[in-house]
Coordinates of C-alpha atoms and ligand atoms in Angstrom, one line a residue:
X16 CA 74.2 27.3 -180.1
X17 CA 77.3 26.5 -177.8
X18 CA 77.7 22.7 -177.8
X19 CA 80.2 20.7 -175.5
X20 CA 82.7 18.6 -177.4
X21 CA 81.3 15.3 -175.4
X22 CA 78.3 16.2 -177.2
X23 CA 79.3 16.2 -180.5
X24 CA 81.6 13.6 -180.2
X25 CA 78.6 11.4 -178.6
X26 CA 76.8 12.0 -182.1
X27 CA 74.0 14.1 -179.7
X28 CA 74.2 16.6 -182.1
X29 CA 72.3 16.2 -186.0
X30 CA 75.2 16.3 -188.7
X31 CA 75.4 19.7 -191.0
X32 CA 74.0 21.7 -187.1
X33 CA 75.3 24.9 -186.6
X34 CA 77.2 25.2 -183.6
X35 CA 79.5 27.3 -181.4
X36 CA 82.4 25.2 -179.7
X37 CA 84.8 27.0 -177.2
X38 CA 87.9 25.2 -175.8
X39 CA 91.6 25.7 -175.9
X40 CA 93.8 24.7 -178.8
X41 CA 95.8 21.3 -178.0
X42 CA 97.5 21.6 -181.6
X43 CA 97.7 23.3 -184.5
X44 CA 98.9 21.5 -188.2
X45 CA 99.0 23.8 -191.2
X46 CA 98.7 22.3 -194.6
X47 CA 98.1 23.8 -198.2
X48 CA 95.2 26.1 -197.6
X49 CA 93.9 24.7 -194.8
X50 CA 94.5 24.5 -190.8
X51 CA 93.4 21.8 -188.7
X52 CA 93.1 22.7 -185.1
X53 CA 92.6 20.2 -182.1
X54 CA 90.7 21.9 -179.4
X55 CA 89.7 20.4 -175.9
X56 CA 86.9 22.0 -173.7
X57 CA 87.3 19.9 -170.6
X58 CA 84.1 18.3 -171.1
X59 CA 85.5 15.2 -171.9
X60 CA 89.3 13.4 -172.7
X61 CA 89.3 13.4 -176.4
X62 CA 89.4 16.6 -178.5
X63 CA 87.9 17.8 -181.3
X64 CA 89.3 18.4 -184.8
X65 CA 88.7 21.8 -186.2
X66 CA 89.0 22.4 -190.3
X67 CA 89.6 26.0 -191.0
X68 CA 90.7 26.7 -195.0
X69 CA 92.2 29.7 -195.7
X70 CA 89.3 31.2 -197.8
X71 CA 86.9 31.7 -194.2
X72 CA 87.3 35.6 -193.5
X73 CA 89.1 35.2 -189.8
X74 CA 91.3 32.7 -191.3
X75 CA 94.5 35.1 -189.8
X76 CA 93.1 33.9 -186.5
X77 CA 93.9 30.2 -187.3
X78 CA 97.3 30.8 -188.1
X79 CA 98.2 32.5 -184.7
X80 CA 96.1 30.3 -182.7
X81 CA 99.2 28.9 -180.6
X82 CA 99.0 25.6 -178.4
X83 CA 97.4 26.6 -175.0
X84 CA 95.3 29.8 -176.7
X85 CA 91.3 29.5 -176.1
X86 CA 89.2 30.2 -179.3
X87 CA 85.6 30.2 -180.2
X88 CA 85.0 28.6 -183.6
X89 CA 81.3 28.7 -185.2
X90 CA 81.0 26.1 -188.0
X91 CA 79.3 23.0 -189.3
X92 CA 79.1 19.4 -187.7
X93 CA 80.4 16.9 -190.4
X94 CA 81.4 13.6 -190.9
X95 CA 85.1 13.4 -190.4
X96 CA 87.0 11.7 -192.9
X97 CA 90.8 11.3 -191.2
X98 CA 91.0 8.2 -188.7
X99 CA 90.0 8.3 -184.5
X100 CA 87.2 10.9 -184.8
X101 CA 83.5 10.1 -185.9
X102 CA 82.9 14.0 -186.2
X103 CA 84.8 17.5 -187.3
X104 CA 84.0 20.9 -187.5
X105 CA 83.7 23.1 -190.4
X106 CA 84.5 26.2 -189.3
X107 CA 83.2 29.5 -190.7
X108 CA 84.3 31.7 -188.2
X109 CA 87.5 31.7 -185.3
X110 CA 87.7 34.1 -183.1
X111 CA 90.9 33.9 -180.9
X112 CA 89.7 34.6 -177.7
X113 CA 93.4 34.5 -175.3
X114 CA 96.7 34.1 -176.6
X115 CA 99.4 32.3 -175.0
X116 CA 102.6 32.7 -175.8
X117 CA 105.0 30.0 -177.2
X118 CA 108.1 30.7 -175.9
X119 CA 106.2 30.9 -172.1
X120 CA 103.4 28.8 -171.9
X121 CA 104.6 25.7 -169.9
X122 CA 102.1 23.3 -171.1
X123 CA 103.8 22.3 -174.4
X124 CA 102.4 19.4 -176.2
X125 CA 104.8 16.3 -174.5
X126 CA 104.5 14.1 -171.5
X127 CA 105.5 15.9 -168.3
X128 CA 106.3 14.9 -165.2
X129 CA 103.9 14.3 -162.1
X130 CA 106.4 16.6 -160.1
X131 CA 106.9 19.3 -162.6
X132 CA 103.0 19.6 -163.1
X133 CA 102.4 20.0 -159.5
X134 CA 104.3 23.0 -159.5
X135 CA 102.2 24.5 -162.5
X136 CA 99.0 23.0 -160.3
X137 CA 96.7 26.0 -161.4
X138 CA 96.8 25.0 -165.3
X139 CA 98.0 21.2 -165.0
X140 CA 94.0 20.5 -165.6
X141 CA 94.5 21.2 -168.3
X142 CA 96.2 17.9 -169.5
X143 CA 94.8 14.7 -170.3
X144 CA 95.6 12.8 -167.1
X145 CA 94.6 16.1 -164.8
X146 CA 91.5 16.7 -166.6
X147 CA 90.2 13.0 -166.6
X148 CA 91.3 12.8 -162.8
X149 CA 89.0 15.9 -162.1
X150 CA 86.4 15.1 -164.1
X151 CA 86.5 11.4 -162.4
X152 CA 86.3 13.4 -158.3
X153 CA 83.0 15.3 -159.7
X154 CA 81.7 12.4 -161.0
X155 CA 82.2 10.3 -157.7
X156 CA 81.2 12.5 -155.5
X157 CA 77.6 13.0 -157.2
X158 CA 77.8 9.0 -157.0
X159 CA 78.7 9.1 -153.1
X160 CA 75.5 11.4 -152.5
X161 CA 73.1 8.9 -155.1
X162 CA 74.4 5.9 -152.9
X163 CA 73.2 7.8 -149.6
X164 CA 70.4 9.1 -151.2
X165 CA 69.1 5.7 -152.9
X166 CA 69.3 4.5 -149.1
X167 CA 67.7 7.1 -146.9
X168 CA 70.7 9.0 -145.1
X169 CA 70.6 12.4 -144.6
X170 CA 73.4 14.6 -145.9
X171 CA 74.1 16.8 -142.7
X172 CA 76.7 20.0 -142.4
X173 CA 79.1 20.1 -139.3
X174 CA 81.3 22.7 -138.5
X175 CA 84.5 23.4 -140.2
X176 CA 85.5 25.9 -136.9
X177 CA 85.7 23.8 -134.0
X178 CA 87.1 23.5 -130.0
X179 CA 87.2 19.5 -130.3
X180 CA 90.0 17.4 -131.5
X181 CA 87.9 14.6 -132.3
X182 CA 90.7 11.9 -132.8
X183 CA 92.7 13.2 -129.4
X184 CA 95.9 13.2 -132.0
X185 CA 96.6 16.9 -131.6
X186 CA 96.6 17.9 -135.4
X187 CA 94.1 20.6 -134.8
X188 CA 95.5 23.3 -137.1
X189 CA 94.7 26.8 -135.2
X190 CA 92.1 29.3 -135.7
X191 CA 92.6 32.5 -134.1
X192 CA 92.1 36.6 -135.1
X193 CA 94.9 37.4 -132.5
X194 CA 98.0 39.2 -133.7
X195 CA 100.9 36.7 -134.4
X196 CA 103.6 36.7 -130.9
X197 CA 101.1 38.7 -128.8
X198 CA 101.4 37.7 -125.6
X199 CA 97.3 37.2 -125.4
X200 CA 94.8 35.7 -123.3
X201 CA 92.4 33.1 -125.0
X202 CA 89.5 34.7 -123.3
X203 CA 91.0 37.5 -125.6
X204 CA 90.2 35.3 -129.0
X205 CA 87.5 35.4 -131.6
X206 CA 85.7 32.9 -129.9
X207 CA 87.1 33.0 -126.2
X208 CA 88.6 29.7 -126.2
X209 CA 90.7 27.5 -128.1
X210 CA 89.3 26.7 -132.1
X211 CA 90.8 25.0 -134.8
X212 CA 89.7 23.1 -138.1
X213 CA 88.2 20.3 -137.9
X214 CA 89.1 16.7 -138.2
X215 CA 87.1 15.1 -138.4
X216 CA 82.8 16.2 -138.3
X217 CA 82.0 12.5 -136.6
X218 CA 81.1 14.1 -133.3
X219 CA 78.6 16.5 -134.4
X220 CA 77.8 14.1 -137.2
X221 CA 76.8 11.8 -133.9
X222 CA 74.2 14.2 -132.7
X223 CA 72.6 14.3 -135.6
X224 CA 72.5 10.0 -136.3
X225 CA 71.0 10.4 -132.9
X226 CA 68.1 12.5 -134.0
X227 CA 67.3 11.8 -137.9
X228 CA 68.7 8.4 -137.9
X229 CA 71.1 7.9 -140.8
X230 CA 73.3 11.0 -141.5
X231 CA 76.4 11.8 -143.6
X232 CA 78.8 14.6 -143.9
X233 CA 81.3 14.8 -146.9
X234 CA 83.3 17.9 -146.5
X235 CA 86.9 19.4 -145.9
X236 CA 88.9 17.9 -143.5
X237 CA 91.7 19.3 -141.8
X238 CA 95.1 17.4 -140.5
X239 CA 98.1 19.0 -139.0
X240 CA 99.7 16.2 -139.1
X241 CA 103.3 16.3 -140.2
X242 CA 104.4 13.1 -142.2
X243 CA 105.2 13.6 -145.4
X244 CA 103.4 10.4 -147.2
X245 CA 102.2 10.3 -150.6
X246 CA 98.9 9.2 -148.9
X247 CA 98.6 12.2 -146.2
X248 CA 97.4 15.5 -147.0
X249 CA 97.1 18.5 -144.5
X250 CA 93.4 19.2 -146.3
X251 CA 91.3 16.3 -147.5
X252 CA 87.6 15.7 -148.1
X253 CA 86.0 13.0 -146.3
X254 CA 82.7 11.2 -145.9
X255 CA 81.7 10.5 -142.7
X256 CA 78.5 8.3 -142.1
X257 CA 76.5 7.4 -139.1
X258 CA 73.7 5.1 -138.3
X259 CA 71.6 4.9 -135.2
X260 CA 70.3 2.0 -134.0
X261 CA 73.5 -0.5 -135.8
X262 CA 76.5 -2.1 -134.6
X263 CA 80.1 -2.4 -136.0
X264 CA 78.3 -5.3 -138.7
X265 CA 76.2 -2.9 -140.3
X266 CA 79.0 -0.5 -140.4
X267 CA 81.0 -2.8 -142.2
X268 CA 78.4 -3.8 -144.4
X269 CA 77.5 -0.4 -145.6
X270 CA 81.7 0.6 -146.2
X271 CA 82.2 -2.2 -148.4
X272 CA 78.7 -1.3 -150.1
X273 CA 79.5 1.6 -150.9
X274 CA 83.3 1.3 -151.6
X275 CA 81.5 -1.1 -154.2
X276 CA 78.9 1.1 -155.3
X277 CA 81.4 3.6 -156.7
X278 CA 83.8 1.3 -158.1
X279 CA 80.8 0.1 -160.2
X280 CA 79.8 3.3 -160.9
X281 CA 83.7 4.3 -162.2
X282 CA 83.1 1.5 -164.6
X283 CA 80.3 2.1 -165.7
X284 CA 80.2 5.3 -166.7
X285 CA 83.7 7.0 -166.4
X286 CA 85.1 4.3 -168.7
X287 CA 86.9 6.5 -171.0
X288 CA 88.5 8.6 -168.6
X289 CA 89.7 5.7 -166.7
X290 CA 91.1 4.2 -170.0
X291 CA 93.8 6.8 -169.6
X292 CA 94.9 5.2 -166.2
X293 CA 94.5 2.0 -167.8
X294 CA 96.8 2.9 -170.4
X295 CA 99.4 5.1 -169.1
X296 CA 99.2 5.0 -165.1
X297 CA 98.2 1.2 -163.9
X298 CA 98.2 -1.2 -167.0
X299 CA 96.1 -3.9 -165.5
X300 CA 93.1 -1.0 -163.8
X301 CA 90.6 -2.5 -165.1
X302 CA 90.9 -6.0 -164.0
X303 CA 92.1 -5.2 -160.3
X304 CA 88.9 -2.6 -160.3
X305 CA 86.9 -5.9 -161.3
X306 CA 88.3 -7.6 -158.5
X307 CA 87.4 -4.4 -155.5
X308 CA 83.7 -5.9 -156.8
X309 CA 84.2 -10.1 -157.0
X310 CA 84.4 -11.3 -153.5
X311 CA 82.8 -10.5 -149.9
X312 CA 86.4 -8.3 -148.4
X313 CA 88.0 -10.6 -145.7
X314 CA 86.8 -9.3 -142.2
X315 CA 89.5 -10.9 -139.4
X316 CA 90.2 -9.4 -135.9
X317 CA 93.3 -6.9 -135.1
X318 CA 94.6 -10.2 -133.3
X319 CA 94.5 -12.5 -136.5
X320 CA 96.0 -9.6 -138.5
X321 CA 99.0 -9.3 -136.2
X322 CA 99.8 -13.4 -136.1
X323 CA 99.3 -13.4 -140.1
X324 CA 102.1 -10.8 -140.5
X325 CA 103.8 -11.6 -137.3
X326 CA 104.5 -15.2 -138.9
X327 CA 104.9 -14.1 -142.1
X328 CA 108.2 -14.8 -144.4
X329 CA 107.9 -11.3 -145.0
X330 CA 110.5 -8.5 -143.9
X331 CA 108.7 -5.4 -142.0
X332 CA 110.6 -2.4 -141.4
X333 CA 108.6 -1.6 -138.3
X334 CA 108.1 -5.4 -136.8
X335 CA 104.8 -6.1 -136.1
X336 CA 103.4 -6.6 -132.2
X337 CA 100.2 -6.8 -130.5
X338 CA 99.2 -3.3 -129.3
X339 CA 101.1 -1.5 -132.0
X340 CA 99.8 0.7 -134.7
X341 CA 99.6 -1.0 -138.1
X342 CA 102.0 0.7 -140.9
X343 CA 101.1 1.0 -144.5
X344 CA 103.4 -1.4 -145.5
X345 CA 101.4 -4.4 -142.7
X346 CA 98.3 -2.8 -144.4
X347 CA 99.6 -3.4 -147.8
X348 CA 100.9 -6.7 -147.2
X349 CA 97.8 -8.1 -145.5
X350 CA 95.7 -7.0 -149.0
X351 CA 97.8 -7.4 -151.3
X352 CA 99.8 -10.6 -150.6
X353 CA 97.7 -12.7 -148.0
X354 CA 94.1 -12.2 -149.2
X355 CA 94.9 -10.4 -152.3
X356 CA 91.4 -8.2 -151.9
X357 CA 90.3 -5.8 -149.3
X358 CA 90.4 -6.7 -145.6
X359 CA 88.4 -5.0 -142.7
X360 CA 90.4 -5.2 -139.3
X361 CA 88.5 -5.0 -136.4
X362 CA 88.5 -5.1 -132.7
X363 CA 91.8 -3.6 -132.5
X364 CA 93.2 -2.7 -128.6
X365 CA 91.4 0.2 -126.4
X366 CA 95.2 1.6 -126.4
X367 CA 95.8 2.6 -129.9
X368 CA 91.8 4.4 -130.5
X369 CA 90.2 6.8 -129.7
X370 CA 88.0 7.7 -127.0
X371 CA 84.8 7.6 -128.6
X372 CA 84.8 4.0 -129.7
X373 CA 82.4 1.0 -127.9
X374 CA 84.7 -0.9 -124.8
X375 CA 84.2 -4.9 -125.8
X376 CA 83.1 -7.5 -123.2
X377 CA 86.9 -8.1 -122.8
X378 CA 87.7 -4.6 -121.2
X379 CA 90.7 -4.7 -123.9
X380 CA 89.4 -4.2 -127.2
X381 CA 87.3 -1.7 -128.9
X382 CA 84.4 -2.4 -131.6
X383 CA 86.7 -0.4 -134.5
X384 CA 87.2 -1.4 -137.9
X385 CA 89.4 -0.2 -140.7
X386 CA 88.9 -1.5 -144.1
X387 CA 92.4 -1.7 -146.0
X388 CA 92.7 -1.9 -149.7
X389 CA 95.5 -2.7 -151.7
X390 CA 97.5 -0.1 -153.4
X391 CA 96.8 2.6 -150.3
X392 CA 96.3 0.9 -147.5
X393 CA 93.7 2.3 -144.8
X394 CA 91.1 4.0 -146.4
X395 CA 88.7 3.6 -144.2
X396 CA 88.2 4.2 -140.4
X397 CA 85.5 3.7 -137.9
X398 CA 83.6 1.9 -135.2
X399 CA 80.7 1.4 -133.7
X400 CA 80.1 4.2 -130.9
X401 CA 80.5 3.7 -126.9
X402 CA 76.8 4.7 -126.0
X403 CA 76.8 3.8 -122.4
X404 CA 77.6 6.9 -120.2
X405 CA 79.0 5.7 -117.3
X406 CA 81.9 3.6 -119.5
X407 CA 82.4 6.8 -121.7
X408 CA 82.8 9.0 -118.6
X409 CA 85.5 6.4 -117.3
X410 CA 87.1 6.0 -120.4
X411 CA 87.1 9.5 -121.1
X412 CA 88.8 10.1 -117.5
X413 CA 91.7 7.9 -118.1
X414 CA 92.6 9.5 -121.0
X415 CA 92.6 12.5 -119.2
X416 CA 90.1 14.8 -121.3
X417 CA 88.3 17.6 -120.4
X418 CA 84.7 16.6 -119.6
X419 CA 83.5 20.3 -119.8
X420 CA 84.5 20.9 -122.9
X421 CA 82.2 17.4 -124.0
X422 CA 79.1 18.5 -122.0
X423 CA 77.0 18.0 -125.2
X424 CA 78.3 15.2 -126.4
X425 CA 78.1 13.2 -122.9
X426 CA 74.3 14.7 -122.9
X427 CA 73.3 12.7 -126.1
X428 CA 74.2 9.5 -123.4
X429 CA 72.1 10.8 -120.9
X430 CA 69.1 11.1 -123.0
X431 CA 67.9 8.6 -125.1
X432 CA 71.1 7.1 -125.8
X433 CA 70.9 4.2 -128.9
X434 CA 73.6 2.2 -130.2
X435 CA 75.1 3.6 -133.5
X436 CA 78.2 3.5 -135.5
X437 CA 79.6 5.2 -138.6
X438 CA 83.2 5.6 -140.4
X439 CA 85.4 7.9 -142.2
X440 CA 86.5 7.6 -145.8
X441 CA 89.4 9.3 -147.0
X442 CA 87.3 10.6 -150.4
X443 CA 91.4 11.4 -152.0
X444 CA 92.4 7.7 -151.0
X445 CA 89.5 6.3 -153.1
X446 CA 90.5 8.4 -156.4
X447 CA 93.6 6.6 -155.5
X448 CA 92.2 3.3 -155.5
X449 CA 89.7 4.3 -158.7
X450 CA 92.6 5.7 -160.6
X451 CA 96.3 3.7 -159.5
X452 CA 97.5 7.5 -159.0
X453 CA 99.9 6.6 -156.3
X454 CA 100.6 10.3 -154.6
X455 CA 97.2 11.8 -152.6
X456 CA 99.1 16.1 -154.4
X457 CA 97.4 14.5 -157.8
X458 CA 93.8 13.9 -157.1
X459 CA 93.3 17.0 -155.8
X460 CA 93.3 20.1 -157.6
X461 CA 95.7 22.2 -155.2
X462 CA 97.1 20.3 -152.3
X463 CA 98.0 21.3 -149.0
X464 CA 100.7 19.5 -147.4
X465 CA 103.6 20.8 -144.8
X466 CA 105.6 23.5 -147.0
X467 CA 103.5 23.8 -149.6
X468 CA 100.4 26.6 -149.8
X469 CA 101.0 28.2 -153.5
X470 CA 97.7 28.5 -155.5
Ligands
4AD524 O1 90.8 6.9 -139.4 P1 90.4 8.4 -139.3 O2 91.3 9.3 -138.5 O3 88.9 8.3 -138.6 C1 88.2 9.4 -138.2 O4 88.5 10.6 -138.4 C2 86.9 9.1 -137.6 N1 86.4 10.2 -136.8 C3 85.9 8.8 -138.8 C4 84.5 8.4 -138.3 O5 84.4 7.3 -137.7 N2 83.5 9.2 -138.6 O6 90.2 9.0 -140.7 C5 89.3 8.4 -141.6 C6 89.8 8.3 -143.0 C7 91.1 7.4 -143.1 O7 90.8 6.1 -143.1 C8 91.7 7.9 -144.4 O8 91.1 7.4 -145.5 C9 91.4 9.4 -144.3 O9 90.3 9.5 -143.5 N3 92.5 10.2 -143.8 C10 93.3 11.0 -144.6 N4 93.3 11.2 -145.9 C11 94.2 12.0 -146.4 N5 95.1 12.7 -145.7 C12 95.1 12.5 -144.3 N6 96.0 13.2 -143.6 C13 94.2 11.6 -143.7 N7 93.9 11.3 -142.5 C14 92.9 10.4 -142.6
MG525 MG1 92.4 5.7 -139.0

């Protein structure tokens, strides 16, 4: 029977079994009539230890079993004797499956650099810190769908091909089948107008809320947005939730729930792979990931937040003003050195949102929220909706927008219209957060960002 190292290591398997264990060789030490290979399968951070003696009859495999080759070993579960491992392998038989070739194979066994492994993206999983980061995204992403599930949302999925540019920002990446410098109509195009990836699925995601209540999408998001940023990527997976019936209180209630839910869940069972970070990324993980779960996060309007860092000792390269934009570094400061936990600004001016976000009684401010965390800053954005029709229409007008184009969306207003709200959560700036890996290329398998499409 094939049998995953985690398993084996886990004691799930009876001592003396027979098993099958493929992986690829970390290491290879020869001694006097014997081998000991240390293979990892991905399953899980630690590898397994391998005794082949030279008297089994594929023992010439062993011997060219190079660091990076795969091999299938059959062979016995036993106790092991040598320190750090509670269980070996016999071996009876090794079959080298692939070679790879020493004086090529990049992967050598020594700490490399986060730079040089990006450029070898399509086999840096195959390290320890690469493999326990990927392992750690499947894991939370099952987690994001058990917290929706456990509280009734549907998961919904909204177009990745889309004519609206949800944020007005204008980092709608183009779709098209027409041939690059024709000088072609639109009408011309696949679809007959204007398409592009989406960024963001909140609109559609909207329809739905309005129809099955609570909704979710968590998907592949799309940003032509050129800044270079160790926290910006040009394709990113986000989870987008939206609630009928709830206000900008509920919608802060449910981000911090479930921001909490998967810190907790990290925790509790990823603990080995975060000991890596722990160890060798962000001495300290553990305690500040205690700390995401200790307190109620700070909730303050946009106003508040600008007078804390506007009379702050604290020297901003951008200086901060009502009616501005916050930086990362006013994010940052406001979590990490004022409240020293995660804060949720809200009511920030009409000026610097989006269209699609509820006018306040003030005629100034909109119901938005964005929940900053220390370490990355914003990694949350949303608001409660703008449900009325006749203030979306006017809103919509001064910012110039087609209305044609958001017949649909302006009929969900005209017919039974609710109150609702919903965010977006960067699903790369929480691994981020989970892990203290400070650059958004490393928590994804093969990033996207200007200049850079290989793999
Ligand atoms: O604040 P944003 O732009 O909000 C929206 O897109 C809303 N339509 C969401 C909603 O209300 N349904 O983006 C939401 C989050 C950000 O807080 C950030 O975590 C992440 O998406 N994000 C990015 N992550 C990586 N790379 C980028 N270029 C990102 N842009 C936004
Ligand atoms: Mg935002």
């Amino acid at each position: 029977m094939t049998q995953a190292i985690v398993d084996i290591l886990n004691s799930r398997i009876p001592e003396n079994d027979e098993v099958i264990v493929n992986g690829w060789v970390r290491t290879r030490r020869d001694a006097k009539g014997f081998s000991f290979l240390e293979i990892n399968d991905g399953s899980c951070l630690a590898n397994l230890q391998i005794v082949a003696v030279e008297s089994i009859p594929t023992y010439e495999a062993v011997k060219n079993a190079q660091t990076g080759a795969s091999v299938s070993i059959r062979g016995k579960v036993v106790a092991s004797q040598g320190k750090g491992q509670k269980w070996e392998i016999q071996a009876d038989e090794v079959t080298l499956v692939g070679q790879a070739d020493p004086e090529t194979y990049p992967l050598q066994k020594k700490r490399h650099s986060d730079e040089f492994l990006r450029e070898i993206a399509h086999l840096r999983a195959r390290t320890n810190k690469f493999g326990a980061i990927f392992r750690l995204r499947s894991r939370c992403s099952l987690a994001v769908h058990d917290f929706f599930k456990e509280r009734g949302f549907f998961y919904v999925h909204t177009p990745i091909i889309t004519g609206s540019d949800c944020e007005g920002a204008g980092e709608l990446f183009r779709v098209t089948t027409l041939p690059p410098g024709a000088a072609s109509k639109v009408e011309d195009d696949f679809f007959g107008k204007n398409a592009g990836l989406t960024v963001s699925g909140q609109l559609e995601g909207e329809m739905l809320a309005l129809a099955l209540g609570k909704i979710y999408t968590f998907g592949p998001t799309f940003r032509a947005e050129n800044s270079n940023t160790p926290r910006h990527a040009a394709e990113f997976w986000m989870i987008e939730p939206e609630m009928a019936f709830a206000d900008l209180h509920d919608n802060m209630d449910l981000a911090e729930d479930m921001i909490k839910y998967v810190v907790k869940f990290a925790l509790d069972q990823c603990r080995d792979d975060l000991s890596l970070f722990d160890k060798f990324v962000e001495p300290g993980l553990f305690d500040r990931l205690e700390n995401l779960l200790a307190d109620k996060y700070e909730r303050l309007p946009y106003s508040q937040a600008i007078d804390i860092l506007s009379s702050s000792k604290k020297k901003f390269e951008y200086e901060p003003k009502y009616g501005m934009d916050m930086q990362t570094e006013h994010e940052r400061y406001l979590c990490e050195e004022h409240f020293k936990k995660p804060v949720i600004v809200h009511d920030y001016p009409s000026s610097i949102k989006p269209f699609y976000m509820r006018l306040s009684d003030d005629g100034k401010t909109v119901a938005a929220m964005d929940l900053l965390v220390p370490k990355v800053g914003e990694l949350v954005g949303g608001s409660q909706r703008e449900e009325r029709l006749d203030v979306l229409i006017q809103r919509m007008a001064e910012m110039e927008m087609c209305m044609d184009d958001y017949w649909w969306y302006l009929d969900s207003r005209r017919f039974g219209t609710a109150p609702h709200a919903g965010f977006g959560l960067g699903f790369e700036r929480l691994l981020m957060l989970l892990t203290g890996v400070s650059n958004i290329r490393d928590v994804i398998p093969f990033p996207r960002t200007p200049k850079n499409l290989e793999f």
